[in-house]
Tab-separated table of C-alpha atoms in Angstrom:
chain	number	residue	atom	x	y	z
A	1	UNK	CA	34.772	75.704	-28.431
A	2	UNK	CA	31.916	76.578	-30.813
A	3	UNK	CA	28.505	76.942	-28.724
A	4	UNK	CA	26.838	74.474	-30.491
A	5	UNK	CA	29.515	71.527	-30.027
A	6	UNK	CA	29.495	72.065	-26.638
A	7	UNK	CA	25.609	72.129	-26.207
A	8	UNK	CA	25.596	68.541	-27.715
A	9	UNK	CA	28.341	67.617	-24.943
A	10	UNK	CA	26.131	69.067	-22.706
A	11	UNK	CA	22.671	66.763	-23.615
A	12	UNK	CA	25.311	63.845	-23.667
A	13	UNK	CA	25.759	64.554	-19.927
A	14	UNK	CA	21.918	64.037	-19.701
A	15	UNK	CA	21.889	61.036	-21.391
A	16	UNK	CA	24.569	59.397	-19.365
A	17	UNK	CA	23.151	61.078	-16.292
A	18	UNK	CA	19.603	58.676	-17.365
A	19	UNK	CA	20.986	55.695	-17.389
A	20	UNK	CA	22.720	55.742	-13.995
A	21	UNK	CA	19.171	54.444	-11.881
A	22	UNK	CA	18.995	51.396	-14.455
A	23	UNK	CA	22.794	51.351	-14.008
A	24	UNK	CA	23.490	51.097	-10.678
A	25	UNK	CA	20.578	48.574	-9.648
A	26	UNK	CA	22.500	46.088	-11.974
A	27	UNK	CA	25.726	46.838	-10.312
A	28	UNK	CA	24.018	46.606	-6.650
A	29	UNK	CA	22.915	43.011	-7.714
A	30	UNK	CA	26.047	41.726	-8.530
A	31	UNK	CA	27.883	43.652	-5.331
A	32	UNK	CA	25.734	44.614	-3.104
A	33	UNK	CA	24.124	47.622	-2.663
A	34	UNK	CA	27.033	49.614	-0.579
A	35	UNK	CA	29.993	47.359	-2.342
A	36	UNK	CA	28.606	48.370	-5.773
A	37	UNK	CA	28.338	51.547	-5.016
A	38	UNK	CA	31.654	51.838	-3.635
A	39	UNK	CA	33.002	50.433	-6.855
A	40	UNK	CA	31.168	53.203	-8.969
A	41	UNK	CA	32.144	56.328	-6.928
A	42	UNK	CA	35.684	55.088	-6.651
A	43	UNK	CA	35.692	54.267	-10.844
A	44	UNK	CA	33.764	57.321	-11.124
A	45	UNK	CA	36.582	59.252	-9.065
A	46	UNK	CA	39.553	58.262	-10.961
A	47	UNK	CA	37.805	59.500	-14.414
A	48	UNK	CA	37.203	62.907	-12.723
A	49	UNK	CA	40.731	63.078	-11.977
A	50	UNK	CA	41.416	62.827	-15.571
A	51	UNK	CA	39.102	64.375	-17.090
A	52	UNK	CA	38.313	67.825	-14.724
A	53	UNK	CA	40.932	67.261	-12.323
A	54	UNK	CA	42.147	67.443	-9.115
A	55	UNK	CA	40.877	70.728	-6.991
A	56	UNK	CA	43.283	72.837	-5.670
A	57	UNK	CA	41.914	73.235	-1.977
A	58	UNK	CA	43.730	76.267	-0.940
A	59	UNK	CA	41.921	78.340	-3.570
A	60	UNK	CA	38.316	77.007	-2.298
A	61	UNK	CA	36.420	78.781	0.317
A	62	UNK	CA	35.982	76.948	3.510
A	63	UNK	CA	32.642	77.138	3.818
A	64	UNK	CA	32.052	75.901	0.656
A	65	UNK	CA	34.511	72.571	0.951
A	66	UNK	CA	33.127	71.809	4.558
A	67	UNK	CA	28.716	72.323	3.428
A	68	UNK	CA	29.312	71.685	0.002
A	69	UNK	CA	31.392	67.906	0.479
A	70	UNK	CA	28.570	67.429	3.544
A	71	UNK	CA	25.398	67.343	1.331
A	72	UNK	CA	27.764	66.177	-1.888
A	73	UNK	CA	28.313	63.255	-0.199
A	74	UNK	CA	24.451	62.373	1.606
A	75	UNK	CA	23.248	63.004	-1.267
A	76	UNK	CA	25.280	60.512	-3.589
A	77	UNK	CA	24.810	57.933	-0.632
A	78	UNK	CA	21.113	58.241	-0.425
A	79	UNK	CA	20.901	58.603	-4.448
A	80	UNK	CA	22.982	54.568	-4.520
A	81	UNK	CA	21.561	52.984	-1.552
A	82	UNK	CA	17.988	54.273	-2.347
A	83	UNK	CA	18.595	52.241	-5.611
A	84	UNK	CA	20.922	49.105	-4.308
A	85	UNK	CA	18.092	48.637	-1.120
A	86	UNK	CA	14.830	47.978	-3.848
A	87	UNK	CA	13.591	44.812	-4.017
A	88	UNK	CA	13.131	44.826	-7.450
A	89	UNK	CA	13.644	46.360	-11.084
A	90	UNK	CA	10.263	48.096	-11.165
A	91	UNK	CA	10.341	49.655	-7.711
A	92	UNK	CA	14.488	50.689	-8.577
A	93	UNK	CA	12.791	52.723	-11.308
A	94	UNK	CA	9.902	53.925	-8.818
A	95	UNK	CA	12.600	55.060	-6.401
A	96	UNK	CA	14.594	57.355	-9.003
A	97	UNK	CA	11.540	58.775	-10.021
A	98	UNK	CA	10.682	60.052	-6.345
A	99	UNK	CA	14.232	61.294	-6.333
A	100	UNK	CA	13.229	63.361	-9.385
A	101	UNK	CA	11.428	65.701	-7.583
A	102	UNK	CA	14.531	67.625	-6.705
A	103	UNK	CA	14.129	69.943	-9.615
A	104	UNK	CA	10.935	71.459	-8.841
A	105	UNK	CA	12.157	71.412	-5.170
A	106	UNK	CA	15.403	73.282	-6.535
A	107	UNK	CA	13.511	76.120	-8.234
A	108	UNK	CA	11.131	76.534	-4.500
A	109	UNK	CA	13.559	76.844	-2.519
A	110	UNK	CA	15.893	79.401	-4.328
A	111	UNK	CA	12.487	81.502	-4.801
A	112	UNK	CA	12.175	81.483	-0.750
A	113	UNK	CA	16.189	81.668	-0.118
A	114	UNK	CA	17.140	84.351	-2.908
A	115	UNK	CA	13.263	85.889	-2.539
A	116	UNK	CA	13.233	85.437	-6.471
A	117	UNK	CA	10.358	87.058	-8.390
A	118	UNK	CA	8.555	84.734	-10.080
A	119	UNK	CA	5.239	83.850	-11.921
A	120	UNK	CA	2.212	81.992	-10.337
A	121	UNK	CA	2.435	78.791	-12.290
A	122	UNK	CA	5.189	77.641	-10.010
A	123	UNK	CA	2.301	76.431	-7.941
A	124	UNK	CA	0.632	74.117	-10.613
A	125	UNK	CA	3.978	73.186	-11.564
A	126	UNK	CA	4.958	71.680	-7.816
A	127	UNK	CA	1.650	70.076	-7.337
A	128	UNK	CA	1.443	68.547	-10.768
A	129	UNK	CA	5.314	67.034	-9.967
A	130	UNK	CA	4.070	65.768	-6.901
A	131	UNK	CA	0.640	64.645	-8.169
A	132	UNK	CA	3.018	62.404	-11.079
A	133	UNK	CA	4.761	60.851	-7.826
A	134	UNK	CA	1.688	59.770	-6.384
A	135	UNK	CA	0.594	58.482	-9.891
A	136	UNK	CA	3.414	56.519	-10.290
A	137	UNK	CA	3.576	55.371	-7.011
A	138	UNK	CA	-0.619	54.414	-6.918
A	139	UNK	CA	-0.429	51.624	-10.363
A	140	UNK	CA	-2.867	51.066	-11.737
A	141	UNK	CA	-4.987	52.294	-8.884
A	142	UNK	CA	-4.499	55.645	-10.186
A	143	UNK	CA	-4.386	57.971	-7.131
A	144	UNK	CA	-4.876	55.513	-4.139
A	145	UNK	CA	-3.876	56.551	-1.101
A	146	UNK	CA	-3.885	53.061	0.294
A	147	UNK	CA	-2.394	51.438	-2.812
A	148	UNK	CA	0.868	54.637	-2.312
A	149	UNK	CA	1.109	53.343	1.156
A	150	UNK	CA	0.820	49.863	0.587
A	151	UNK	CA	3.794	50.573	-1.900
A	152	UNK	CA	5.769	52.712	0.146
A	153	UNK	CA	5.634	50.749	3.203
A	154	UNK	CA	6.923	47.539	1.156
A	155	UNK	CA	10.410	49.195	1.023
A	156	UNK	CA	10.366	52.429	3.585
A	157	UNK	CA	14.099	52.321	3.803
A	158	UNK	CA	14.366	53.108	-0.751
A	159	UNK	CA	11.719	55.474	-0.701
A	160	UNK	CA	12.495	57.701	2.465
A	161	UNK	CA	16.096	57.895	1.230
A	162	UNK	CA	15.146	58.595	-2.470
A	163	UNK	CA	12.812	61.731	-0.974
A	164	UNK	CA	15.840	62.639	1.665
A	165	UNK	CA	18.098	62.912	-1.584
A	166	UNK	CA	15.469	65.238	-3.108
A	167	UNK	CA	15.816	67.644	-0.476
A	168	UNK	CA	19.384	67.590	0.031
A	169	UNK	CA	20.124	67.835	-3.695
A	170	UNK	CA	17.782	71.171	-3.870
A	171	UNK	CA	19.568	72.220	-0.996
A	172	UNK	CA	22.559	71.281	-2.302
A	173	UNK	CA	22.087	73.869	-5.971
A	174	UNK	CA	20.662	76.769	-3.646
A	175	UNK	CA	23.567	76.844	-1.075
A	176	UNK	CA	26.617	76.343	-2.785
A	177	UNK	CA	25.844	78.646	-5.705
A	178	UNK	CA	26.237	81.193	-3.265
A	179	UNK	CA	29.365	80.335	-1.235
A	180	UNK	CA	31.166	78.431	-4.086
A	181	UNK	CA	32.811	81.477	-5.668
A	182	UNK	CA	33.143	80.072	-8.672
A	183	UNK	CA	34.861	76.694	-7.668
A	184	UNK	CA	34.287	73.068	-8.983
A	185	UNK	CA	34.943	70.675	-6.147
A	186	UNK	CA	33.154	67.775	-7.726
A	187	UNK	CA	36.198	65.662	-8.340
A	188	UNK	CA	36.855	65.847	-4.054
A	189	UNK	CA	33.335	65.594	-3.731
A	190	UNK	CA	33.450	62.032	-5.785
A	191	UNK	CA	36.208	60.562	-3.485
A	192	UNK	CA	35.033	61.502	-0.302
A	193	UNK	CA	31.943	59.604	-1.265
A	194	UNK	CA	33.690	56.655	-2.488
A	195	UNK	CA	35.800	56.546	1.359
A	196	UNK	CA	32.438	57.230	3.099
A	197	UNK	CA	30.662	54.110	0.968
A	198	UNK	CA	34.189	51.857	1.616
A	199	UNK	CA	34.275	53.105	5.349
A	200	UNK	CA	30.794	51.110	5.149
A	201	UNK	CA	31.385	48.656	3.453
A	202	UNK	CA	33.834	47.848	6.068
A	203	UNK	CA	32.024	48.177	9.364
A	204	UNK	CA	28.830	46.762	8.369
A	205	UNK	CA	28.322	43.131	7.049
A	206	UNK	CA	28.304	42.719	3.498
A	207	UNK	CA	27.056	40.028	0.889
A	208	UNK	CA	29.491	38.101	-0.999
A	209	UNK	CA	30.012	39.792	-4.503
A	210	UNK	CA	28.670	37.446	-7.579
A	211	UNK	CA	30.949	38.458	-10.654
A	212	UNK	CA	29.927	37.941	-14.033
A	213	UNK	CA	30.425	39.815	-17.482
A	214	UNK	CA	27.322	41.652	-17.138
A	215	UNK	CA	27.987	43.164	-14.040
A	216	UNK	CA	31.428	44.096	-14.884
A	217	UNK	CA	29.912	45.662	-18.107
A	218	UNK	CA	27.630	47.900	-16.124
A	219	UNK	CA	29.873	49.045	-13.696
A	220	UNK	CA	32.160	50.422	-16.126
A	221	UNK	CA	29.208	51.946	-17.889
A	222	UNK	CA	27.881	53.290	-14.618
A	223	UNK	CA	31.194	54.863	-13.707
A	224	UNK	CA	31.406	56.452	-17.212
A	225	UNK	CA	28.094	57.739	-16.781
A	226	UNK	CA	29.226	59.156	-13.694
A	227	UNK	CA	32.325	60.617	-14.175
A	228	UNK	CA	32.249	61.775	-18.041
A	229	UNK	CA	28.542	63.078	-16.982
A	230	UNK	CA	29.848	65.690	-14.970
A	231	UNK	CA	32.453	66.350	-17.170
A	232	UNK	CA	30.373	66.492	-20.208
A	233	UNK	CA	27.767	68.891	-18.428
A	234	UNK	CA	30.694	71.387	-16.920
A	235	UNK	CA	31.501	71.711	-20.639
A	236	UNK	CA	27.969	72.355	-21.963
A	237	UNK	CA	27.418	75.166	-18.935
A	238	UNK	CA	30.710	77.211	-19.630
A	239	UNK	CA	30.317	77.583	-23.325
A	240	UNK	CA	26.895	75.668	-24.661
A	241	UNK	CA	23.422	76.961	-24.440
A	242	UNK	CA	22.346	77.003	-21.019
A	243	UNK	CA	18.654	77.999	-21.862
A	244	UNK	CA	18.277	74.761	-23.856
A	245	UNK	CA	20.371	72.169	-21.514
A	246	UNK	CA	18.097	73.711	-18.944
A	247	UNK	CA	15.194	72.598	-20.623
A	248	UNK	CA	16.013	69.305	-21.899
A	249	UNK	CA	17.503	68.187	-17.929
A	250	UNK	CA	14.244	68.187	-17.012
A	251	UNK	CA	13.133	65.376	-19.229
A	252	UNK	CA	15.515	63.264	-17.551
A	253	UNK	CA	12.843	61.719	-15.794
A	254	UNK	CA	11.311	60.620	-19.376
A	255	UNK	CA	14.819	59.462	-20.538
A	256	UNK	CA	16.072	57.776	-16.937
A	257	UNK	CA	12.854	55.668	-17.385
A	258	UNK	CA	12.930	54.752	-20.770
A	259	UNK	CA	16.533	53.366	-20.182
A	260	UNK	CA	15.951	51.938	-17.288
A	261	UNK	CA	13.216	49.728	-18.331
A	262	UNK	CA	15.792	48.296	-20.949
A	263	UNK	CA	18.576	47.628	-18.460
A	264	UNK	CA	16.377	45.985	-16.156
A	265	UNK	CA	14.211	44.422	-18.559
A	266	UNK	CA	10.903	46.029	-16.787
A	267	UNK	CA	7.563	46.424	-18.048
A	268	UNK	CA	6.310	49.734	-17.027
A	269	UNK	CA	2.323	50.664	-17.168
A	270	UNK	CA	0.707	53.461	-19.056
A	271	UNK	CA	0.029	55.083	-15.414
A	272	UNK	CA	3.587	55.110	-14.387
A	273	UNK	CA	3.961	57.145	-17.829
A	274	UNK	CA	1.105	59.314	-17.212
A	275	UNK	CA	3.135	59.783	-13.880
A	276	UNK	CA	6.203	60.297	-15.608
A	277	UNK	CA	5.137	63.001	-17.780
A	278	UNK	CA	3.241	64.587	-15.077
A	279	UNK	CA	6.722	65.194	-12.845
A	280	UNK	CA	8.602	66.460	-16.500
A	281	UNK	CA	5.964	68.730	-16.954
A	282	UNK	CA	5.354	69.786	-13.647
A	283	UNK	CA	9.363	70.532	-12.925
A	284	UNK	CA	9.272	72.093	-16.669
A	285	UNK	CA	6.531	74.548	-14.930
A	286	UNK	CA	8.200	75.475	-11.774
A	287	UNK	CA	11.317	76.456	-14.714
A	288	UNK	CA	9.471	78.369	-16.824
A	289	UNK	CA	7.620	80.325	-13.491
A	290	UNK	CA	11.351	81.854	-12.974
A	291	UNK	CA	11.197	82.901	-16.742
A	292	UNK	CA	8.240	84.529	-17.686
A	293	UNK	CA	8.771	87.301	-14.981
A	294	UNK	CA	11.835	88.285	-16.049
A	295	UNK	CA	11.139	88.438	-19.313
């Protein structure tokens, strides 16, 4: 496949991989937040299967099936739930920002894990991310401690599991880039978090699902956003420009918000853009920190 073909397939994965916050809030309305999610993953996992695959197990190392599905699946969960549990469009959008931080967390912890040489600016770069958080999260109170607690503490439950998913995600990269060998378990990966959200959706009460064309709509969207996302991406990585997909994934936060404002029909303040641009920037930083050494 010519490079350049498949570095377009590759910024299509980022595309689809922005509209999933905006994507899955809609779903979580009309199912619930674990039923919706259920329905995605398990959508989502049937497109993998037909468009990467099913795994052959025997050929995967055991370390990486057993730590690799482990923080796969916590992840996805907090990633959904974080979004289905907000009270509102606004904060959904809020909540997938503070998730965003797992670039920038990503590049810190394979500098400490692989002791990675790399330039000063990483430093800037983490504190500006963080510093666009706190911006987002402070309105139009800029950076108000009381006014990021206020909002926090209005839905503890969506933020601490947006940050949780952060941290695994990083962790997530760093580990099973070492132990993978080489394999692509992301189809298993998928299904074991749809069981996991169905094994839930089981045991724990659940609200009544509300159907209507809209929803419907958006869950197939959200699945194919899912699914050919990963697909799209594992094509752009193996044959497209990795330099520039690298760059343009971390204005995902930019594009994720953008989108999601449409979906969900929210009116977002210059701060939260300010914000916004600060945690692109900032994880663009903590990127570029890696490069400069080594070149």
């Amino acid at each position: 496949m010519p490079q350049k073909k498949a570095t377009l397939i590759g910024l299509l994965a980022i595309l689809l991989w922005s509209a999933i916050v905006g994507l899955i809030k809609t779903v979580s309305e009309g199912f619930g937040p674990v039923g919706g999610a259920a329905l995605i993953y398990s959508a989502s996992a049937v497109l993998l299967i037909f468009t990467v695959g099913l795994p052959k197990l025997r050929s995967f190392p055991r370390r990486y099936l057993i730590i690799g599905s482990v923080l796969f699946v916590c992840y996805e969960l907090c990633l959904s739930l974080s979004l289905g549990f907000t009270h509102s469009g606004r904060q959904a959008i809020e909540v997938g920002m503070v998730n965003y931080l797992w670039p920038s967390l990503t590049i810190v912890l394979a500098v400490i894990v692989n002791r990675q040489k790399t330039h000063p600016l990483i430093i800037p770069g983490v504190l500006l991310a963080v510093a666009g958080i706190c911006r987002v999260l402070g309105g139009d109170q800029g950076f108000s401690f009381s006014e990021i607690a206020n909002n926090v503490m209005d839905n503890p439950l969506s933020y601490g599991l947006a940050l949780s998913g952060a941290v695994i995600w990083a962790v997530y990269c760093v580990v099973t880039k070492k132990i993978a060998n080489g394999s692509n378990g992301i189809t298993l990966f998928f299904i074991l978090t749809a069981l996991t959200l169905w094994l839930k959706f089981l045991l724990s009460p659940q609200p009544p699902f509300v159907l209507s064309v809209g929803v419907c709509i958006s869950l197939a969207l959200a699945a194919m956003a899912m699914g050919f996302g990963y697909a799209a991406w594992n094509v752009g990585i193996l044959h497209g420009n990795v330099t520039i997909l690298a760059a343009a994934s971390y204005f995902i936060p930019i594009i994720s918000s953008l989108l999601a404002a449409f979906i969900l029909r929210s009116h977002l303040t210059v701060a939260f853009w300010q914000g916004t641009a600060m945690v692109s920037l900032g994880s663009l930083m903590c990127w570029w920190s890696t490069r400069v050494r080594k070149a």
